[in-house]
Amino acid sequence: MTKSLRLYYHLIFIFLLFILFGLIIDRPHNILKGLKEIIINSDILVTDYIALTYRGAAFVNSGLTSLSCVFLLVVLKVKPNGSTLMALFLMTGFSFFGKNILNIWPLIFGVWLHAKYQREPFLNYILIAILGTALSPIVSQIAFTGIFPSQISLFLGIISGIIIGFILPPLSAHCTKLHQGYNLYNIGLSAGLIGTLLMSIFRAFGIDFPKRLLWASGNNLEFLMFLITIFLLLIIIGFFKNNKSFKNTLKITKHSGRLITDYLILYGGAAYINMGILGLFSTLLVLLIGGDLNGPTIGGIFTIVGFGAFGKHLKNIIPILIGAILCGIFSVWDITSPQVILAILFSTTLAPIAGQYGFFYGVAAGFIHVCIVMNTAYLHGGLNLYNNGLAGGLVAIILIPIINSIRKDSSKHAIY
């Protein structure tokens, strides 16, 4: 085993558990059939792979996509840090509703072409490549849903993914400047803009996609046991990597979480502990508000977990969650509806606002986020899996200058 691979051994073990769990809850024949269904079907928002096909296939798909990205990182000799952990766990989560072992590769290849065009190492763009798979539903939508003649649809789907991957890096860099690092799902903003552009072109020629909501229920007990196992495992890994202690775990909460804050580089094993704690907390939150543990909510949970190494902690997500929950309670939407539950989980993209400016502004950001995200999916037609990244970017772009104008002394109170 190479040195690079040894650095990823614990992640490989965790992702193998996803495959093992899939094999336990379903027969191999069902899993193979389910993987085929996942690949050839539309997977725009919201397409829960657990509702689309067999449960085991969804877990195997998640494990395979995550392991393939680990392999890519190992080949490129990327040393694990907070951002790589974040990217891998986002891949894990969204492979339950939108990403699959086929549709991620055209976008990754497109980013690779951009690196070659710029004459820079692909290593510099690998995180954008992995996160840029937020737009992978475009590949499946064009390739397999009959928009274009079957003879050319697969080719057009692949080419579309490559082109989008090629233009994503410069747009992503620009979007960071717009929200100043207060929207953790930065790629979601840039992907949302690209998705909106593409959807606008489609609609100009009479092509539109019907709203989709595939949402599984009735699996809470089994999935709860699995998730608790994974998150306790993360805490145990962190405990041993942290010299058999919980030292520095509280120090993480002293940071605002504003991009770029890498807890793994700063505190080592304590980052894993933070990830596990966030996983347990967010899982219980879904159950407490009456939600289902399924593909999309597992995706939201693992997004929070991934950013537990790269910006989120209990102190800066709780105000955001309170604001989002308040919106769910007092707005016209049902707090237990799929859209609101997802909006609550993913609203934590704005955690740095709470970390930087305090509780009140965090609650306000969470509340406003839900209002905006309930309207943004129409813009890109569900093609951007990181829809909350688009909404979070808009919230940050609007709120940050207003907050700074109100709190002229904000820099004196910032948490670093």
XYZ file of N, CA and C in Angstrom, residues 195-196 199-200 203 208-209 211 372-383 387 390:
66
model
N -26.639 26.465 -14.546
C -27.899 25.754 -14.735
C -29.011 26.677 -15.184
N -29.041 27.882 -14.624
C -30.050 28.870 -15.025
C -29.863 29.279 -16.477
N -30.959 26.280 -18.637
C -32.407 26.100 -18.596
C -33.119 27.205 -19.357
N -32.580 28.411 -19.316
C -33.171 29.526 -20.070
C -33.095 29.266 -21.570
N -35.705 26.548 -22.403
C -37.074 27.075 -22.417
C -37.333 27.971 -23.618
N -38.832 22.088 -21.545
C -38.924 22.297 -20.102
C -39.033 20.942 -19.423
N -38.698 20.913 -18.144
C -38.738 19.665 -17.396
C -39.832 19.751 -16.334
N -41.782 19.253 -12.819
C -41.297 19.167 -11.444
C -41.227 17.706 -11.016
N -35.915 32.166 0.163
C -35.326 32.271 -1.173
C -35.202 30.911 -1.842
N -34.770 29.902 -1.096
C -34.499 28.599 -1.716
C -35.774 27.946 -2.234
N -36.917 28.311 -1.672
C -38.169 27.737 -2.138
C -38.544 28.223 -3.534
N -37.779 29.181 -4.045
C -38.088 29.744 -5.358
C -36.973 29.576 -6.392
N -35.803 29.149 -5.965
C -34.667 29.131 -6.890
C -34.604 27.909 -7.788
N -35.212 26.789 -7.375
C -35.111 25.573 -8.182
C -35.729 25.759 -9.560
N -36.750 26.614 -9.654
C -37.372 26.856 -10.959
C -36.367 27.440 -11.944
N -35.465 28.279 -11.462
C -34.531 28.971 -12.352
C -33.695 27.993 -13.162
N -33.183 26.950 -12.498
C -32.326 25.986 -13.189
C -33.036 24.673 -13.484
N -34.331 24.610 -13.210
C -35.108 23.426 -13.547
C -34.697 22.160 -12.824
N -34.051 22.315 -11.673
C -33.603 21.150 -10.915
C -32.299 20.562 -11.391
N -31.614 21.246 -12.309
C -30.361 20.719 -12.853
C -29.187 20.888 -11.896
N -28.780 23.384 -5.032
C -29.722 24.497 -5.119
C -29.596 25.439 -3.935
N -26.913 28.007 -4.404
C -27.349 29.173 -5.175
C -28.114 30.136 -4.271
